[in-house]
Short mmCIF file of C-alpha atoms and ligand atoms in Angstrom, two decimals:
data_model
loop_
_atom_site.label_atom_id
_atom_site.label_comp_id
_atom_site.label_asym_id
_atom_site.label_seq_id
_atom_site.Cartn_x
_atom_site.Cartn_y
_atom_site.Cartn_z
CA MET F 1 25.81 18.19 28.11
CA LEU F 2 26.57 15.09 25.59
CA HIS F 3 23.69 12.76 25.39
CA SER F 4 23.59 9.16 23.86
CA ILE F 5 20.69 6.87 23.16
CA HIS F 6 20.69 3.76 25.48
CA PRO F 7 18.71 1.25 23.09
CA GLU F 8 17.84 -0.86 26.19
CA GLN F 9 15.70 1.62 27.22
CA HIS F 10 13.70 1.62 24.36
CA GLY F 11 12.36 -1.94 24.20
CA PRO F 12 13.19 -4.44 21.60
CA LEU F 13 13.53 -2.58 18.58
CA GLY F 14 15.91 -0.14 20.43
CA GLU F 15 18.69 -1.77 18.57
CA ALA F 16 17.30 -1.38 15.20
CA MET F 17 16.15 2.49 16.14
CA THR F 18 19.49 3.21 17.20
CA ASN F 19 21.32 1.64 14.26
CA ALA F 20 19.10 3.50 11.48
CA VAL F 21 19.62 6.78 13.43
CA GLN F 22 23.53 6.23 13.72
CA ALA F 23 23.36 5.45 10.04
CA CYS F 24 22.34 9.11 8.86
CA VAL F 25 25.18 11.01 7.71
CA HIS F 26 22.74 14.20 7.36
CA CYS F 27 23.84 14.41 3.34
CA GLY F 28 20.21 15.46 2.58
CA PHE F 29 19.85 13.13 -0.68
CA CYS F 30 16.39 11.87 0.76
CA LEU F 31 15.06 15.82 0.82
CA SER F 32 14.13 15.89 -2.85
CA VAL F 33 11.93 12.66 -2.93
CA CYS F 34 10.08 13.01 0.49
CA PRO F 35 5.96 13.82 -0.44
CA THR F 36 6.13 15.86 3.07
CA TYR F 37 8.96 18.09 2.28
CA SER F 38 7.87 19.03 -1.05
CA GLU F 39 4.35 19.90 0.16
CA LEU F 40 5.46 21.56 3.38
CA GLY F 41 9.34 22.77 2.44
CA GLN F 42 10.43 22.18 6.10
CA GLU F 43 13.23 20.67 7.11
CA MET F 44 11.55 19.04 10.22
CA ASP F 45 9.14 17.66 7.72
CA SER F 46 12.22 15.77 5.74
CA PRO F 47 13.80 12.43 6.42
CA ARG F 48 16.64 14.10 7.44
CA GLY F 49 14.75 16.56 9.89
CA ARG F 50 12.87 13.37 10.91
CA ILE F 51 15.79 11.32 11.92
CA VAL F 52 17.20 14.23 13.70
CA LEU F 53 13.89 14.49 15.87
CA MET F 54 13.66 10.67 16.77
CA LYS F 55 17.37 10.38 17.90
CA LEU F 56 16.58 13.60 20.04
CA ALA F 57 13.81 12.29 21.67
CA LEU F 58 15.58 8.76 22.13
CA GLU F 59 18.52 10.51 23.80
CA GLY F 60 15.81 12.00 25.92
CA SER F 61 16.96 15.50 24.86
CA LEU F 62 13.58 16.82 23.18
CA ALA F 63 10.28 16.63 24.44
CA TRP F 64 8.11 13.52 22.77
CA ASP F 65 5.41 15.90 21.90
CA ALA F 66 7.82 18.16 20.28
CA VAL F 67 8.67 15.31 17.73
CA GLN F 68 4.89 14.28 17.23
CA PRO F 69 3.60 16.36 14.78
CA HIS F 70 5.91 16.07 12.62
CA ILE F 71 6.11 12.18 13.04
CA ASP F 72 2.32 12.25 12.43
CA ARG F 73 2.94 13.87 9.09
CA CYS F 74 5.04 11.26 7.75
CA LEU F 75 3.47 9.04 5.27
CA GLY F 76 5.58 6.03 5.71
CA CYS F 77 5.93 5.85 2.37
CA LEU F 78 9.52 4.55 2.21
CA ALA F 79 10.67 7.25 -0.82
CA CYS F 80 13.63 7.86 1.48
CA GLU F 81 15.16 4.81 1.49
CA PRO F 82 16.11 3.98 -1.90
CA ALA F 83 17.13 7.77 -2.27
CA CYS F 84 19.90 7.18 0.67
CA PRO F 85 23.56 6.34 -0.30
CA SER F 86 23.81 5.43 3.42
CA GLY F 87 21.60 2.39 3.15
CA VAL F 88 19.73 4.64 6.24
CA PRO F 89 16.74 1.66 7.07
CA TYR F 90 14.21 4.02 7.46
CA ARG F 91 11.96 1.11 8.06
CA ASP F 92 13.17 -0.01 11.17
CA LEU F 93 13.07 3.52 12.42
CA ILE F 94 9.54 5.19 11.55
CA SER F 95 6.62 2.12 12.93
CA PRO F 96 9.16 0.84 15.45
CA PHE F 97 9.26 4.49 16.83
CA ARG F 98 5.33 5.19 16.40
CA ALA F 99 4.77 2.37 18.61
CA LEU F 100 7.41 3.10 21.69
CA ALA F 101 5.97 7.00 21.06
CA ALA F 102 2.44 5.45 21.19
CA SER F 103 2.67 5.56 25.27
CA LYS F 104 4.42 8.59 25.49
CA PHE F 105 2.53 11.52 22.89
CA GLN F 106 -0.39 13.05 24.57
CA ARG F 107 -2.99 12.98 21.88
CA SER F 108 -6.30 15.14 21.67
CA GLY F 109 -9.81 12.96 22.63
CA ALA F 110 -10.57 13.58 18.87
CA ASP F 111 -7.25 11.90 17.72
CA LYS F 112 -7.80 8.97 20.08
CA LEU F 113 -11.44 8.45 19.16
CA ARG F 114 -10.84 8.46 15.47
CA HIS F 115 -7.86 6.38 15.58
CA TRP F 116 -9.99 4.01 17.75
CA LEU F 117 -12.67 4.16 15.60
CA ALA F 118 -10.45 3.21 12.75
CA GLY F 119 -8.76 0.41 14.40
CA GLN F 120 -12.04 -1.13 15.49
CA THR F 121 -13.68 -0.82 12.19
CA ILE F 122 -11.45 -1.21 8.93
CA PRO F 123 -9.45 -4.62 10.20
CA TYR F 124 -13.09 -6.30 10.36
CA PRO F 125 -15.04 -6.67 6.96
CA SER F 126 -18.63 -6.94 8.66
CA ARG F 127 -17.90 -3.51 10.71
CA PHE F 128 -16.01 -1.77 8.04
CA ARG F 129 -19.14 -2.89 5.73
CA PHE F 130 -21.17 -1.47 8.54
CA ALA F 131 -19.61 1.50 9.19
CA VAL F 132 -19.91 2.61 5.53
CA ARG F 133 -23.28 2.56 5.70
CA ALA F 134 -23.57 4.60 8.79
CA ALA F 135 -21.14 7.07 7.09
CA GLY F 136 -24.07 7.82 4.61
CA VAL F 137 -26.00 8.55 7.21
CA GLY F 138 -23.49 10.53 9.26
CA ARG F 139 -22.98 12.50 5.82
CA ALA F 140 -26.49 13.95 5.96
CA MET F 141 -25.86 15.05 9.40
CA ARG F 142 -22.57 16.58 9.04
CA PRO F 143 -22.80 19.39 11.17
CA LEU F 144 -23.80 16.99 14.22
CA VAL F 145 -20.66 15.20 13.68
CA PRO F 146 -17.50 16.17 15.49
CA ARG F 147 -14.89 17.42 13.12
CA ALA F 148 -12.56 15.16 13.97
CA LEU F 149 -14.48 12.35 12.42
CA GLN F 150 -15.70 14.19 9.20
CA SER F 151 -12.62 13.19 7.54
CA MET F 152 -13.90 9.66 7.87
CA LEU F 153 -17.16 10.90 6.40
CA ASP F 154 -15.46 12.36 3.29
CA LEU F 155 -13.44 9.55 2.13
CA ALA F 156 -15.75 6.88 3.19
CA PRO F 157 -17.46 5.75 -0.58
CA ALA F 158 -20.93 5.85 -0.96
CA SER F 159 -21.47 2.54 -1.34
CA VAL F 160 -19.75 -0.99 -1.52
CA PRO F 161 -20.40 -3.83 -3.66
CA PRO F 162 -22.10 -7.04 -2.15
CA ALA F 163 -20.22 -9.16 -0.17
CA GLN F 164 -18.26 -11.99 -1.95
CA LYS F 165 -17.02 -15.40 -0.68
CA TRP F 166 -14.63 -17.22 -1.92
CA PRO F 167 -14.03 -21.50 -2.19
CA SER F 168 -11.67 -22.60 0.51
CA VAL F 169 -9.74 -24.16 -2.26
CA THR F 170 -9.73 -23.59 -5.87
CA PRO F 171 -7.90 -26.02 -8.24
CA ALA F 172 -5.37 -25.35 -10.80
CA ARG F 173 -6.53 -25.61 -14.14
CA GLY F 174 -5.00 -27.94 -16.37
CA GLU F 175 -1.33 -29.25 -14.83
CA ARG F 176 -0.63 -27.96 -11.79
CA ARG F 177 2.46 -25.75 -11.11
CA ALA F 178 2.40 -24.27 -8.04
CA ARG F 179 -0.08 -23.99 -4.98
CA VAL F 180 -0.36 -20.45 -2.89
CA ALA F 181 -2.17 -19.53 0.19
CA LEU F 182 -3.83 -16.23 -0.51
CA LEU F 183 -4.36 -12.91 2.06
CA THR F 184 -8.09 -11.90 1.17
CA GLY F 185 -7.57 -8.25 2.93
CA CYS F 186 -10.34 -6.49 5.13
CA ALA F 187 -10.62 -3.14 3.74
CA GLN F 188 -9.94 -4.25 -0.05
CA GLN F 189 -12.50 -7.50 0.46
CA VAL F 190 -15.44 -4.90 1.20
CA LEU F 191 -14.16 -1.77 -1.35
CA ASP F 192 -13.40 -4.03 -4.07
CA PRO F 193 -14.03 -7.44 -3.30
CA ASP F 194 -13.35 -8.19 -7.18
CA ILE F 195 -9.73 -8.02 -6.85
CA ASN F 196 -9.80 -11.48 -4.83
CA THR F 197 -11.86 -12.90 -7.80
CA ALA F 198 -9.38 -11.79 -10.17
CA THR F 199 -6.37 -12.87 -8.39
CA ILE F 200 -7.92 -16.25 -8.27
CA GLU F 201 -8.97 -16.24 -11.97
CA VAL F 202 -5.47 -15.32 -12.89
CA LEU F 203 -4.00 -17.81 -10.75
CA ALA F 204 -5.64 -20.50 -11.75
CA ARG F 205 -5.49 -20.11 -15.22
CA ASN F 206 -1.65 -19.99 -15.21
CA GLY F 207 -2.12 -23.53 -13.35
CA VAL F 208 -2.13 -22.42 -9.60
CA GLU F 209 -4.02 -23.97 -7.07
CA VAL F 210 -5.03 -21.07 -4.33
CA VAL F 211 -6.00 -22.14 -0.91
CA ILE F 212 -8.07 -19.39 1.35
CA PRO F 213 -7.02 -20.14 4.94
CA SER F 214 -10.37 -19.96 7.38
CA GLY F 215 -8.71 -18.34 10.36
CA GLN F 216 -6.73 -15.38 8.32
CA GLY F 217 -7.47 -11.83 9.54
CA CYS F 218 -6.33 -8.36 8.52
CA CYS F 219 -2.68 -8.27 7.76
CA GLY F 220 -2.35 -5.44 11.13
CA GLY F 221 -0.58 -3.20 8.78
CA LEU F 222 -3.15 -0.27 9.85
CA ALA F 223 -2.33 -0.95 14.00
CA TRP F 224 1.57 -1.61 13.16
CA HIS F 225 2.05 1.37 11.15
CA THR F 226 0.16 3.48 13.00
CA GLY F 227 2.08 2.74 16.55
CA ASP F 228 -0.57 0.11 17.89
CA LEU F 229 2.02 -2.67 18.42
CA THR F 230 0.01 -4.78 20.72
CA ALA F 231 -3.08 -4.78 18.12
CA GLY F 232 -0.40 -5.21 15.31
CA GLN F 233 1.02 -8.54 17.18
CA GLY F 234 -2.60 -10.10 17.83
CA PHE F 235 -3.26 -9.82 13.80
CA ALA F 236 0.22 -11.23 13.25
CA ARG F 237 0.18 -14.26 15.68
CA ARG F 238 -3.02 -14.67 14.16
CA ASN F 239 -2.14 -14.79 10.47
CA LEU F 240 1.19 -17.26 11.63
CA ALA F 241 -1.52 -19.91 13.03
CA ALA F 242 -3.42 -19.80 10.48
CA PHE F 243 -1.80 -20.00 6.71
CA PRO F 244 -0.36 -23.29 6.31
CA ALA F 245 3.23 -24.25 5.90
CA ASP F 246 2.58 -26.43 2.82
CA VAL F 247 2.04 -23.62 0.20
CA ASP F 248 4.81 -22.57 -1.97
CA ALA F 249 4.45 -19.01 -0.98
CA ILE F 250 2.02 -16.88 0.77
CA VAL F 251 0.44 -14.30 -2.05
CA THR F 252 -1.34 -11.12 -1.33
CA ASN F 253 -2.83 -8.57 -3.60
CA ALA F 254 -2.75 -5.43 -1.41
CA ALA F 255 0.86 -3.58 -0.88
CA GLY F 256 -0.18 -2.48 2.35
CA CYS F 257 -0.91 -5.92 3.83
CA GLY F 258 2.01 -7.27 1.69
CA SER F 259 4.68 -4.82 3.55
CA ALA F 260 3.14 -5.49 6.61
CA MET F 261 3.04 -9.32 6.72
CA ARG F 262 6.71 -8.63 5.50
CA GLU F 263 7.67 -6.95 8.51
CA TYR F 264 6.16 -9.37 10.91
CA HIS F 265 9.96 -10.25 12.01
CA LEU F 266 9.94 -6.51 13.27
CA VAL F 267 6.77 -6.61 14.39
CA LEU F 268 7.01 -9.61 16.86
CA HIS F 269 11.14 -8.98 17.44
CA GLY F 270 12.02 -9.79 21.02
CA THR F 271 8.70 -12.59 21.16
CA PRO F 272 8.93 -15.95 21.33
CA GLU F 273 7.32 -16.28 17.65
CA GLN F 274 10.56 -14.04 16.45
CA ALA F 275 11.68 -16.85 14.42
CA ARG F 276 8.64 -18.07 12.88
CA ALA F 277 7.77 -14.98 11.83
CA ASP F 278 10.95 -14.15 10.41
CA ALA F 279 10.03 -17.39 8.07
CA PHE F 280 7.03 -15.93 7.86
CA SER F 281 7.74 -12.89 6.21
CA LYS F 282 10.09 -14.42 3.75
CA ARG F 283 7.34 -16.66 2.29
CA VAL F 284 5.40 -13.70 1.58
CA VAL F 285 5.10 -11.96 -2.14
CA ASP F 286 2.79 -9.90 -4.28
CA VAL F 287 0.86 -11.48 -6.65
CA SER F 288 2.44 -9.98 -9.45
CA VAL F 289 5.89 -11.11 -8.36
CA PHE F 290 4.54 -14.55 -8.35
CA LEU F 291 3.02 -14.55 -11.32
CA SER F 292 5.93 -12.83 -12.95
CA ARG F 293 8.65 -15.43 -11.51
CA LEU F 294 6.35 -18.42 -12.66
CA GLY F 295 5.68 -16.84 -16.27
CA LEU F 296 2.24 -16.58 -17.86
CA ARG F 297 1.47 -20.09 -19.33
CA GLU F 298 -1.73 -18.65 -20.77
CA LYS F 299 -1.28 -15.59 -22.56
CA PRO F 300 -3.95 -13.05 -22.56
CA THR F 301 -5.39 -12.03 -25.33
CA GLY F 302 -6.60 -8.28 -24.94
CA ASN F 303 -9.38 -8.76 -27.28
CA GLY F 304 -11.26 -5.26 -26.97
CA HIS F 305 -8.77 -4.26 -24.37
CA PRO F 306 -8.10 -0.64 -23.13
CA GLN F 307 -4.66 0.06 -25.25
CA ARG F 308 -3.31 2.79 -22.97
CA ILE F 309 -2.92 1.81 -19.42
CA ALA F 310 -0.97 4.18 -16.99
CA TYR F 311 0.60 2.27 -14.27
CA HIS F 312 1.06 4.17 -10.74
CA ASP F 313 3.67 2.34 -8.31
CA ALA F 314 2.04 2.09 -4.60
CA CYS F 315 4.20 3.36 -2.28
CA HIS F 316 4.59 -0.36 -0.35
CA LEU F 317 4.71 -1.84 -3.46
CA ALA F 318 7.64 0.07 -5.04
CA GLN F 319 9.49 1.37 -1.88
CA ALA F 320 8.47 -1.47 0.70
CA GLN F 321 8.91 -4.33 -1.57
CA GLY F 322 11.02 -2.87 -4.38
CA VAL F 323 8.18 -4.57 -6.84
CA ARG F 324 8.32 -1.81 -10.00
CA ARG F 325 9.71 -4.40 -12.95
CA GLU F 326 6.75 -7.31 -12.34
CA PRO F 327 3.48 -5.40 -12.64
CA ARG F 328 4.44 -3.49 -15.81
CA ASP F 329 5.83 -6.82 -17.34
CA LEU F 330 2.90 -8.34 -16.62
CA LEU F 331 0.94 -5.24 -18.34
CA ARG F 332 2.66 -5.48 -21.28
CA ALA F 333 2.18 -9.24 -21.70
CA ILE F 334 -1.40 -7.94 -22.81
CA PRO F 335 -0.93 -7.73 -26.54
CA GLY F 336 -1.06 -3.84 -28.12
CA VAL F 337 -0.84 -2.48 -24.69
CA GLN F 338 0.90 0.87 -24.31
CA LEU F 339 2.53 1.43 -20.99
CA LEU F 340 2.32 5.06 -19.45
CA GLU F 341 4.64 6.28 -16.86
CA LEU F 342 3.81 8.83 -14.64
CA PRO F 343 6.22 11.95 -13.51
CA ASP F 344 7.62 11.18 -10.54
CA PRO F 345 6.64 7.63 -9.57
CA HIS F 346 8.32 7.64 -6.41
CA ILE F 347 5.50 10.48 -5.11
CA CYS F 348 2.98 9.23 -2.97
CA CYS F 349 -0.53 9.83 -3.66
CA GLY F 350 -1.84 10.39 -0.42
CA SER F 351 -3.28 7.70 0.63
CA ALA F 352 -0.60 5.93 3.05
CA GLY F 353 -2.87 3.10 5.25
CA SER F 354 -5.53 5.77 7.21
CA TYR F 355 -3.23 8.40 6.68
CA ASN F 356 -5.57 10.17 4.51
CA LEU F 357 -8.17 10.01 7.82
CA ASP F 358 -5.53 11.74 10.06
CA GLN F 359 -3.62 14.07 7.50
CA PRO F 360 -6.41 15.07 5.18
CA ALA F 361 -4.91 18.39 3.80
CA ILE F 362 -1.95 16.90 2.50
CA ALA F 363 -3.56 13.63 1.44
CA SER F 364 -5.61 15.57 -0.69
CA ALA F 365 -3.35 18.16 -1.75
CA LEU F 366 -0.64 15.05 -3.02
CA GLY F 367 -4.31 12.86 -4.41
CA GLU F 368 -5.34 15.81 -6.50
CA LYS F 369 -1.59 16.14 -7.92
CA LYS F 370 -1.47 12.35 -8.68
CA ALA F 371 -4.80 12.30 -10.45
CA ARG F 372 -3.95 15.10 -12.23
CA ALA F 373 -0.44 13.80 -13.92
CA VAL F 374 -2.58 10.38 -14.38
CA LEU F 375 -5.14 12.39 -16.92
CA ALA F 376 -2.17 13.92 -18.41
CA THR F 377 -1.23 11.01 -20.03
CA GLY F 378 -4.35 10.50 -21.86
CA ALA F 379 -4.66 6.60 -20.00
CA GLU F 380 -7.87 4.76 -20.73
CA VAL F 381 -7.50 2.87 -17.42
CA LEU F 382 -5.22 3.68 -14.42
CA ALA F 383 -3.57 0.30 -12.88
CA THR F 384 -2.15 -0.14 -9.46
CA GLY F 385 -1.57 -2.77 -6.92
CA ASN F 386 -2.84 -1.23 -3.43
CA ILE F 387 -6.72 -0.57 -2.56
CA GLY F 388 -5.61 2.45 -0.65
CA CYS F 389 -4.21 3.90 -3.82
CA LEU F 390 -7.18 2.70 -5.87
CA THR F 391 -9.75 4.46 -3.43
CA GLN F 392 -7.75 7.79 -3.01
CA LEU F 393 -7.46 8.13 -6.87
CA ARG F 394 -11.01 7.03 -7.66
CA ALA F 395 -12.27 9.69 -5.32
CA HIS F 396 -10.03 12.41 -6.93
CA PHE F 397 -10.80 11.57 -10.82
CA ALA F 398 -14.41 11.84 -9.34
CA ARG F 399 -13.80 15.67 -7.86
CA LEU F 400 -12.07 16.48 -11.04
CA GLY F 401 -14.90 15.29 -13.17
CA SER F 402 -13.35 12.28 -14.61
CA ALA F 403 -14.90 8.46 -14.85
CA LEU F 404 -11.27 7.14 -15.78
CA PRO F 405 -11.28 3.68 -14.59
CA VAL F 406 -8.91 2.57 -11.66
CA ARG F 407 -8.12 -1.18 -11.69
CA HIS F 408 -5.88 -3.04 -9.31
CA THR F 409 -3.01 -4.87 -12.11
CA ILE F 410 -4.70 -8.10 -11.40
CA GLN F 411 -7.82 -6.72 -12.83
CA VAL F 412 -6.64 -5.45 -16.02
CA LEU F 413 -4.86 -8.76 -16.61
CA ARG F 414 -7.98 -10.72 -15.76
CA ASP F 415 -10.04 -8.65 -18.14
CA ALA F 416 -7.39 -9.07 -20.96
CA TYR F 417 -7.89 -12.56 -20.71
CA ASP F 418 -11.86 -12.60 -20.93
CA PRO F 419 -13.25 -9.35 -21.27
CA SER F 420 -16.83 -10.94 -20.54
CA LEU F 421 -15.31 -11.17 -16.59
CA ARG F 422 -15.07 -7.13 -16.33
S1 LIG X 501 19.78 10.47 1.97
FE1 LIG X 501 20.41 9.01 3.94
S2 LIG X 501 22.11 10.06 4.87
FE2 LIG X 501 21.50 11.38 3.77
S3 LIG X 501 20.07 12.58 5.03
FE3 LIG X 501 18.72 11.30 4.30
S4 LIG X 501 18.57 9.55 5.71
FE4 LIG X 501 20.42 10.73 6.49
S1 LIG X 502 8.39 7.42 4.58
FE1 LIG X 502 8.09 8.70 3.02
S2 LIG X 502 7.06 11.19 4.03
FE2 LIG X 502 8.03 9.75 5.68
S3 LIG X 502 10.06 10.89 5.38
FE3 LIG X 502 10.35 8.91 3.97
S4 LIG X 502 9.92 9.90 2.24
FE4 LIG X 502 9.26 11.26 3.79
#
């Protein structure tokens, strides 16, 4: 019996998913770039295999539970998109499919508990800060902690820096060239608040007024990328209301947040806010792109700055937003810097939002490989553009006995302006 997909049965994104599935010609060019295919060597854990599985589930010819493990193992890194000669928009498929499948997959109680805990803590800075402290207690009582939660204990840092607050408006220094609104993020402002401080400093030095809208919240990426559409829509609506229209751009400094906000048109597809979400998504830009387009008015001195800098492409910057050149250009603007490229730059470091909580074995294998590749370059510092990658690689360097500093690109640039701010 022949089956076909009936997009109207699969919610507002049924058509987008159907189009993506039907665009695949099964050529297999995407297999070699897929980290999970490289790790596991199974067709069903490749982009092509997953597309077939999703197609069969959407048609109703394969049980959803048979598809689930392979969809869960997808990093959402989007390395498959640029490798695809047919232009399959995998991003139109994976997160919408996860949202659709959320009510169809039969998850274990342990999985549900871990997802619930992550969703209730990570997006909220004060709760997340408390959770990091609680993880310290949990580590001391490890045998009593449910197995499903132990990956959370392993990944939580031993401590976090003191909380920081930033002014609602930081004026541009010198003549004002632009005015932007900054997303301060959730996990990032707990794990490494200096990234926001550095972002504001570098923007202001270059003539940009920085506004921090008070009503903003989490970008919603964690929820959207793990299939919790309702929560994702809630965060998106909150940010639509919070961010002002009278700015030149909405600037992000976490690749995962930027790519999620640039997908608000998908998150809110089929809702009354769709048109606003579409316009909003187009105004979101990574800080590296904004600065690169604007041009550095004040040149960094690089005085006393590390010279050998390795750069790691965060998937949600390079693949999801197509941003590869701009951060490199900013780093090359530092006098005397030698920029070191990594082999297989499209391969994810295994962080991928909450992936390292859900799939710790694959995440850890990818993290260790990436960390070893960085160390082999002989770099004095690693720069990247996403808090997930920063946290993952810091943990892996520590495990390998290396104290190599891992910094956000904007921190590296700020440090090159003024070593005393390091
Ligand atoms: S490269 Fe594109 S068309 Fe070819 S199998 Fe992969 S997703 Fe399908
Ligand atoms: S998003 Fe990444 S892990 Fe998922 S299929 Fe594409 S390349 Fe593989």
